[in-house]
Structure formats: structure tokens, C-alpha cells
mmCIF file of C-alpha atoms and ligand atoms in Angstrom:
data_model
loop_
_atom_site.group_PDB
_atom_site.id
_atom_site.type_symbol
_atom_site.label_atom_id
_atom_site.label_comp_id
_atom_site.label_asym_id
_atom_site.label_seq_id
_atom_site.Cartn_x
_atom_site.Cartn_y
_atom_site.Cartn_z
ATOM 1 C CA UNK W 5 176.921 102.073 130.647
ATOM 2 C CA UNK W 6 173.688 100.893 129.529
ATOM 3 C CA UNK W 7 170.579 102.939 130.564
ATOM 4 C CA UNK W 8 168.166 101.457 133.520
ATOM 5 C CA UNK W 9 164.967 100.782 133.356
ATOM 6 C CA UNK W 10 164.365 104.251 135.806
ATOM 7 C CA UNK W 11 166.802 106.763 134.074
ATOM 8 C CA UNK W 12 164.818 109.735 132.840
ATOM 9 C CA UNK W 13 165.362 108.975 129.331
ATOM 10 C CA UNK W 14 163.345 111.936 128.238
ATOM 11 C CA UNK W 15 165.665 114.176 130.110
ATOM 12 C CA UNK W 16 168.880 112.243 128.392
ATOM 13 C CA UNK W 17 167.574 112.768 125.282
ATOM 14 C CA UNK W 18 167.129 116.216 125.329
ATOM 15 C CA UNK W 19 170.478 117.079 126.920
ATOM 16 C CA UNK W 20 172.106 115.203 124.454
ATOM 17 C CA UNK W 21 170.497 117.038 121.516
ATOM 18 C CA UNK W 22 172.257 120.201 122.744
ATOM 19 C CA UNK W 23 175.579 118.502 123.560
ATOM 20 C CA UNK W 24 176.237 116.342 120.975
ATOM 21 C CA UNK W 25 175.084 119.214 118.052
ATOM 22 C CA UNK W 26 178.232 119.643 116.438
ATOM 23 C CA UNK W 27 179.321 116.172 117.541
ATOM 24 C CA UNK W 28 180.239 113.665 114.008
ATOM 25 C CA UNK W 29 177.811 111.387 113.106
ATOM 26 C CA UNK W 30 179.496 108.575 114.226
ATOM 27 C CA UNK W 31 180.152 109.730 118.011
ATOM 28 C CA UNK W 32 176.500 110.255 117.988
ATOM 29 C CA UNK W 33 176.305 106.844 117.506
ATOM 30 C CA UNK W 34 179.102 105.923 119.765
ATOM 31 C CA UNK W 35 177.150 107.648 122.541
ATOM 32 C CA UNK W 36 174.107 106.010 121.670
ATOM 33 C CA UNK W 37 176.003 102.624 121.681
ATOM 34 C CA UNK W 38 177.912 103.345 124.740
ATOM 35 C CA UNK W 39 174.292 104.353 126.904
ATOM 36 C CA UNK W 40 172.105 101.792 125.318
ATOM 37 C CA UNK W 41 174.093 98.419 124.549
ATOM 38 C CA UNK W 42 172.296 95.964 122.950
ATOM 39 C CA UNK W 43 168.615 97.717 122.959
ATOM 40 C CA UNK W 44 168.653 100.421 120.030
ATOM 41 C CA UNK W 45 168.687 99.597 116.592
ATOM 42 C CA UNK W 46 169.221 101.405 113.055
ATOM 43 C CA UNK W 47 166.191 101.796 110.868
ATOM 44 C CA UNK W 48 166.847 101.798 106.948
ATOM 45 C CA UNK W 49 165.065 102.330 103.776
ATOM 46 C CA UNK W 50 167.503 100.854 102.381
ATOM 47 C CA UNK W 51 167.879 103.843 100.084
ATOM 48 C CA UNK W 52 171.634 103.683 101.089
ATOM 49 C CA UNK W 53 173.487 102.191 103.323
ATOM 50 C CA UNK W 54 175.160 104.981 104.999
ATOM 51 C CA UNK W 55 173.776 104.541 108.530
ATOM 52 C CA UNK W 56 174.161 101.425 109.000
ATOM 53 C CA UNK W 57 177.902 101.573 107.989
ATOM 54 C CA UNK W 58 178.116 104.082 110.320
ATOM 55 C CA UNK W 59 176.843 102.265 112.956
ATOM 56 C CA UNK W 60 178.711 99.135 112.059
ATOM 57 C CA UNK W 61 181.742 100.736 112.982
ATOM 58 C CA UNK W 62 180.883 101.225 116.088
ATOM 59 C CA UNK W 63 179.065 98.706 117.076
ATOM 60 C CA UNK W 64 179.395 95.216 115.099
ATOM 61 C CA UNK W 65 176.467 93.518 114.759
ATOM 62 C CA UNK W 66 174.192 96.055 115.788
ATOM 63 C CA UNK W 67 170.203 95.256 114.906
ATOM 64 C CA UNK W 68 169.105 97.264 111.446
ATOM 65 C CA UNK W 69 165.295 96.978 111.153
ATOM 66 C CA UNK W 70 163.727 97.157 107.861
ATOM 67 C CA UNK W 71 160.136 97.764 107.167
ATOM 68 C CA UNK W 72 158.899 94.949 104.184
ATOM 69 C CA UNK W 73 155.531 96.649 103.553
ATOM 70 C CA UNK W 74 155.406 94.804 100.603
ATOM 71 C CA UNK W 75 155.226 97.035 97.944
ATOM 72 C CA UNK W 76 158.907 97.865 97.725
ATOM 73 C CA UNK W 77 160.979 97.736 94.648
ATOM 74 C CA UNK W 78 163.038 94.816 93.941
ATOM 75 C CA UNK W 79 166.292 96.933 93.801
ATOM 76 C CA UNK W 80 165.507 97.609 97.689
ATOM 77 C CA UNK W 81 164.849 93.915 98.496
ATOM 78 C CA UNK W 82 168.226 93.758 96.867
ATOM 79 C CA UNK W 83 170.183 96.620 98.526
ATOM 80 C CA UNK W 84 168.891 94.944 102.102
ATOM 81 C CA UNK W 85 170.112 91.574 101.024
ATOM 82 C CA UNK W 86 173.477 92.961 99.608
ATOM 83 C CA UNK W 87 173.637 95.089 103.682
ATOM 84 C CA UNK W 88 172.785 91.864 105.293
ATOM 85 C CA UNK W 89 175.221 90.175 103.256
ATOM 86 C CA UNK W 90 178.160 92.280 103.379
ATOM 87 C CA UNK W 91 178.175 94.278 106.603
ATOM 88 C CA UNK W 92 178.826 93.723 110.173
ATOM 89 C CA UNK W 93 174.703 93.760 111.397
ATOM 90 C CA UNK W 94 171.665 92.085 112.082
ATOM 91 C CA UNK W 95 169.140 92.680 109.518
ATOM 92 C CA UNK W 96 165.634 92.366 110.797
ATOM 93 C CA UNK W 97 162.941 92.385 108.253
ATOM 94 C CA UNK W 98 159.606 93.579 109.720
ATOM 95 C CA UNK W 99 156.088 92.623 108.021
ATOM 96 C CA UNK W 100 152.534 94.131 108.479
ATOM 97 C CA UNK W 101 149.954 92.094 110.289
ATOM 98 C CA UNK W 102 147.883 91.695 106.772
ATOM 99 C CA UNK W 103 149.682 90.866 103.558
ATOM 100 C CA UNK W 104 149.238 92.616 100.039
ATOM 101 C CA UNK W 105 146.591 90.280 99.289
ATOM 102 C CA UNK W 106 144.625 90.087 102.287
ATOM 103 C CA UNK W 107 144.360 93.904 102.262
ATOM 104 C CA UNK W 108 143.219 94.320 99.103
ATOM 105 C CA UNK W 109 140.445 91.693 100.757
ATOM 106 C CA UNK W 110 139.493 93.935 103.632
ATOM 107 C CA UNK W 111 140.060 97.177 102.406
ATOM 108 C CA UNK W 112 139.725 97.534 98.395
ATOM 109 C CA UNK W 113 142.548 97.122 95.984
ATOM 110 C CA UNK W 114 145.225 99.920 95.605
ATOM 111 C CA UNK W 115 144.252 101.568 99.146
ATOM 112 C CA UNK W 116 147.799 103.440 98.699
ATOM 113 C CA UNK W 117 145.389 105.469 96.126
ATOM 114 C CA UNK W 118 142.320 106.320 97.827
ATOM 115 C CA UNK W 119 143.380 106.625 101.349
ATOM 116 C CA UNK W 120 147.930 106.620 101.847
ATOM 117 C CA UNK W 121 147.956 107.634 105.265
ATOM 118 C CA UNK W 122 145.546 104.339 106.197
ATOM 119 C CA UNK W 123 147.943 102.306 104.433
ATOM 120 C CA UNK W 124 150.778 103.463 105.213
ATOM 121 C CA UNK W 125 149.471 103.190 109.250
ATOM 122 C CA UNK W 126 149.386 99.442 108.836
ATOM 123 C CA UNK W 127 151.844 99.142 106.400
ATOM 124 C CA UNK W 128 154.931 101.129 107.994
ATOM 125 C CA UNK W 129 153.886 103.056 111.415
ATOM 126 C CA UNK W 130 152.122 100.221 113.378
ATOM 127 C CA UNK W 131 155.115 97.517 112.216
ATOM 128 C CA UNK W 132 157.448 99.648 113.309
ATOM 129 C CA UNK W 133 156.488 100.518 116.190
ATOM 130 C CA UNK W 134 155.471 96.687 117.040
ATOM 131 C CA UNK W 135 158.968 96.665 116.440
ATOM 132 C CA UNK W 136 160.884 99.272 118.739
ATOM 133 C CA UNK W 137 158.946 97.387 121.935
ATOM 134 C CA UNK W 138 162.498 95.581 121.656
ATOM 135 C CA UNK W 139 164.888 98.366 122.075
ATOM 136 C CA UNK W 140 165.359 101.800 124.124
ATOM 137 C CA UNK W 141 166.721 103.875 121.392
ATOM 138 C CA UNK W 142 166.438 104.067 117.616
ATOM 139 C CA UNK W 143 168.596 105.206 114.868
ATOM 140 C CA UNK W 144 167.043 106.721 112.186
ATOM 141 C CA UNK W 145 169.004 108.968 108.494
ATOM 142 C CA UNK W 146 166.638 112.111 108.897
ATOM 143 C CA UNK W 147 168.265 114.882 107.221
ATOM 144 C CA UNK W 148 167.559 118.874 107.833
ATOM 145 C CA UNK W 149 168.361 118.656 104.424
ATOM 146 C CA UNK W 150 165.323 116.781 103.170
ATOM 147 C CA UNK W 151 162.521 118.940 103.698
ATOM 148 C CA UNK W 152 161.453 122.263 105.235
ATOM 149 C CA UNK W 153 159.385 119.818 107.903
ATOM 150 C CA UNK W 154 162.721 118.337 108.832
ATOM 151 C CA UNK W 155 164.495 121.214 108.974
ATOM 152 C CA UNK W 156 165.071 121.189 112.488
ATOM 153 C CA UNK W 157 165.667 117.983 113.077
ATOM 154 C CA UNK W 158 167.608 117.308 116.101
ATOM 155 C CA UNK W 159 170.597 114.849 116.728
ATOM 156 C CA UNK W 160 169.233 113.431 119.647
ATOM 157 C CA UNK W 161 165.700 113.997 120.564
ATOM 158 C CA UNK W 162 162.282 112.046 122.873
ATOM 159 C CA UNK W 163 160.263 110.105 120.577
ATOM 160 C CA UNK W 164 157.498 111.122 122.749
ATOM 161 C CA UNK W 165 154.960 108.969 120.845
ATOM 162 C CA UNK W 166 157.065 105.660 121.517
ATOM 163 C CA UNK W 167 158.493 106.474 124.005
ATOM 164 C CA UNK W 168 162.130 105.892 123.000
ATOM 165 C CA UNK W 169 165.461 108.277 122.307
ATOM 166 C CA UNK W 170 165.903 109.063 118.551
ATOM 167 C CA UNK W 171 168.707 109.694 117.123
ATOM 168 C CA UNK W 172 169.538 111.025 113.523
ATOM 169 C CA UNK W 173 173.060 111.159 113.297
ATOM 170 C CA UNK W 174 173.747 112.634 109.715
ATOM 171 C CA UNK W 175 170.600 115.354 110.539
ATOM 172 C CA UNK W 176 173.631 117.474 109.799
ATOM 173 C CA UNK W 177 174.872 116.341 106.635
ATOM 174 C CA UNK W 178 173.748 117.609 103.105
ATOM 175 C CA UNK W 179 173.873 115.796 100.479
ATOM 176 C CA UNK W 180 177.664 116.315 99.324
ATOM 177 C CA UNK W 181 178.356 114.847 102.649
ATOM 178 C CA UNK W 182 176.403 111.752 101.739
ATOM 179 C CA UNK W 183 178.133 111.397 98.877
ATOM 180 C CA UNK W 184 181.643 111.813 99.662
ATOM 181 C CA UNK W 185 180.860 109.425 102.747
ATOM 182 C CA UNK W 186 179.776 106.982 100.010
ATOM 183 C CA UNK W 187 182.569 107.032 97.378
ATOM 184 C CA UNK W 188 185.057 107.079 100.477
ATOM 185 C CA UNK W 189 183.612 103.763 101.528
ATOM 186 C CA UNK W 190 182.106 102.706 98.447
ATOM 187 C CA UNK W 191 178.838 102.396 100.698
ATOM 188 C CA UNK W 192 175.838 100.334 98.935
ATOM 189 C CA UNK W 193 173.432 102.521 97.581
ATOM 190 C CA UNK W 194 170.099 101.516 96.327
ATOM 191 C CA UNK W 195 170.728 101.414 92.225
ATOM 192 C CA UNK W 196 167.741 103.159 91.727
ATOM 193 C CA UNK W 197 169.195 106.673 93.155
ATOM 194 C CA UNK W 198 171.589 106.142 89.467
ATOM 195 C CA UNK W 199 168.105 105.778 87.690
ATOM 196 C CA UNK W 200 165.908 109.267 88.417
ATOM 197 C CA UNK W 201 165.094 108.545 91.965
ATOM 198 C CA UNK W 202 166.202 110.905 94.660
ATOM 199 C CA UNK W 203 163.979 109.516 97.348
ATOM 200 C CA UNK W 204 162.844 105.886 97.420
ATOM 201 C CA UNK W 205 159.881 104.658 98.625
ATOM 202 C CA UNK W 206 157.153 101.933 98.021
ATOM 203 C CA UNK W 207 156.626 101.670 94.104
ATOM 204 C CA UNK W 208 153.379 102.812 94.156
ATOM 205 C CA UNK W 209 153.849 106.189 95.528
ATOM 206 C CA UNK W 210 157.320 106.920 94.388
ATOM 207 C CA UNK W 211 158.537 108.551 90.955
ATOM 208 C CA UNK W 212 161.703 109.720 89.439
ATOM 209 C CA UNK W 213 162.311 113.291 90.290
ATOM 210 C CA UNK W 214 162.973 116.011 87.250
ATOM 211 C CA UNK W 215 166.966 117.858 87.642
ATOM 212 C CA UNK W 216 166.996 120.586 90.239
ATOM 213 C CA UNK W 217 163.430 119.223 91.770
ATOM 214 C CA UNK W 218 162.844 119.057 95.039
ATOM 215 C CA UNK W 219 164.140 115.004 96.327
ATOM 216 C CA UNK W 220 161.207 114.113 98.389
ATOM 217 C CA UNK W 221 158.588 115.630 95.753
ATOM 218 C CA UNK W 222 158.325 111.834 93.812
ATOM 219 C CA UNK W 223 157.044 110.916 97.142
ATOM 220 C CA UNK W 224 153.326 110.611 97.009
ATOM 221 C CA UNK W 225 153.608 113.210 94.380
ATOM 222 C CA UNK W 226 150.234 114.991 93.761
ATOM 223 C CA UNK W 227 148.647 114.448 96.969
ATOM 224 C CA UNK W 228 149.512 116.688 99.343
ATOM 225 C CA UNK W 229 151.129 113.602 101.095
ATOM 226 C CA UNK W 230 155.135 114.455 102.381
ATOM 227 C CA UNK W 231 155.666 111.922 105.374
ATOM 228 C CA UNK W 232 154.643 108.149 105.686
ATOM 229 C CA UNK W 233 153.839 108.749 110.085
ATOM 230 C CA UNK W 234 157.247 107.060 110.632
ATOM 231 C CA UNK W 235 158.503 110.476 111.865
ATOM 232 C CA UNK W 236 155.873 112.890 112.857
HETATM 233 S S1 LIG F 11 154.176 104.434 100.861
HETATM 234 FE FE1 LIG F 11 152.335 103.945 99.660
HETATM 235 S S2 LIG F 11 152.277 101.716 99.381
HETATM 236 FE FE2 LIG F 11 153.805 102.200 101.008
HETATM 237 S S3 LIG F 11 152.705 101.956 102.895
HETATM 238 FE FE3 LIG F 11 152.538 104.137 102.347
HETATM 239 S S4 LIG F 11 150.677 104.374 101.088
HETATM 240 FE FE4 LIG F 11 151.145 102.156 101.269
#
């Protein structure tokens, strides 16, 4: 059934973060395919793939947005090429309003160094939420796992800001689980996660991570900085 335009879909959201807790990932996203049809969507990194496999079983073709801010690594422009190429969805590649160049005009060269959340707020928040206009529901691959400020991240929640249901169906998983999931589907995976990366970002504000450290700490390491705005 797919939701109405006057369904309380704060109310849904929140009753579905209780009932579908211990629910697998991908009945999460069968729910979310079988209330929303057509008008939610996958978000991706493209760190891995694992999400939108997920969701391509269960619903061919389904829309995976990815956010081109421009300053990604050419191993992630590949890993969304290789998704588009080889799975059952609909990539959608999202740009910010100003390219690389024509920021560096307006706002000084390298604003990722003086001032991150700035350009990360043109560069990843305000595309993607230009983008959700189109859909009810998105699909995002929070983990509790990756941080102590996603800790409690819930299943199904109200993306109060947007106004949309969220959904993080691995918010469960650890890491082991994202890694058996992968070898037992040979899921693409970004190469750089076999080069020192645990977390993968834009280039400029992403490192390789020492053994045993922390995997979002070569994210904006040294300033303070641990989320881009996509999810707070
Ligand atoms: S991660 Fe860095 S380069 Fe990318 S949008 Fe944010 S501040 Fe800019």
C-alpha cells in the first residue's frame, strides 16, 4: 500500500522503529517498499554497496541517490559506476548548485579547510535535501556501530528536519555482519576500504585510519568535525 498524501507519517515512523527493531535488514526494507512504492530512495557513499544490494532485492530498480560534491576520490566515482552498472537500480547522481571552481570564486580556495561545515552545507546537506523533495522515505547505512553519536540509531525513525521517514536498515549490524554480507554476495566495495581507509569521504577531509583506531576518526581528522549535517 503506498502511503497518502494525509497519513501521519510521523506517527508511522515512530511505530515502526519499535516494531520492526529486531526485524532483518532487508524486511525493513521490504516494509519500507511495501508502504512507500516508488517515492523512497537509498542514499550511498558508495563506500560499499551493501544497501543498495539489499534493497535491490526487494525492490528492482529502486532510485539510489548519490551525492557528487566533487571532491570525491576516483575509486568512488568508480564503485558508483561499477553499482550502476551491475545492479538492479537507478543511480541518481546529485550535484551542488556551484561547482569546485566557482566556489573557490565566491568563497576562497580550499573552504573544506577554513570553514567544513559551510562547505559541506552546500556541498552535501542542501543537494540532498533538494533531492528527497522527490520521495517520502529515505534509506540511509547508519550504523550504531559507527560512532558513540550514532549509537542509538533507530531502524525506522521522523526525519523531522525534511520531513520524511528514515530508515537505516543495517543500524543493527557491526561490522562482521558487513562483512560476511559482503563475501556472501561478493558485494562491491569501494577499493579503498583494502587500502587504510575505514571510512570514506571527500579526499580532502578523509585519511587512512591507524589498526585498532577508531573508523570514522580519518574523517575531518583534527578538527573537532565527526558528521557532514547529512544526519544530524
Ligand atoms: S567532506 Fe570536506 S570537501 Fe566534502 S563537502 Fe564536506 S567539507 Fe567539503
Amino acid at each position: 500500500m503506498t502511503v497518502t498524501e494525509t497519513t501521519d507519517l510521523e506517527a508511522l515512523a515512530n511505530r515502526a522503529g519499535l516494531e520492526l527493531e529486531d526485524a532483518t535488514a532487508s524486511e525493513i526494507l521490504a516494509w519500507t517498499h511495501e508502504r512507500f512504492g516508488p517515492a523512497w530512495c537509498v542514499t550511498s557513499s558508495m563506500e560499499d554497496a551493501v544497501v543498495a544490494h539489499l534493497a535491490s532485492r526487494v525492490a528492482p530498480g529502486v532510485d539510489v541517490v548519490f551525492l557528487d560534491t566533487g571532491y570525491h576520490f576516483p575509486e568512488t566515482i568508480g564503485t558508483r559506476d561499477a553499482v550502476a552498472a551491475v545492479y538492479d537500480v537507478n543511480v541518481i547522481t546529485v550535484h551542488p548548485d556551484l561547482t569546485v571552481l566557482e566556489q573557490d570564486a565566491e568563497y576562497g580556495a580550499a573552504l573544506h579547510d577554513r570553514d567544513p561545515d559551510a562547505c559541506c552545507a552546500m556541498r552535501k546537506v542542501a543537494p540532498l535535501e533538494r533531492s528527497l523533495t522527490n520521495y517520502r522515505a529515505w534509506a540511509t547505512g547508519l550504523r550504531r556501530d559507527d560512532s558513540p553519536s550514532r549509537a542509538n540509531t533507530p531502524v525506522v525513525s521522523w526525519d523531522a528536519r525534511r520531513r520524511k521517514v528514515k530508515v537505516a536498515p543495517i543500524a543493527r549490524w557491526t561490522q562482521d555482519d558487513v562483512d560476511a554480507y559482503v563475501a556472501e554476495y561478493g558485494v562491491l566495495t569501494n577499493p579503498l576500504l583494502m587500502d587504510g581507509y575505514a571510512s570514506i569521504g571527500c579526499a580532502p577531509c578523509t585519511r587512512r585510519v591507524a589498526p585498532g583506531e577508531d573508523a570514522r576518526a580519518g574523517r575531518w581528522a583534527g578538527n573537532g568535525k565527526t558528521e557532514c549535517g547529512i544526519h544530524t
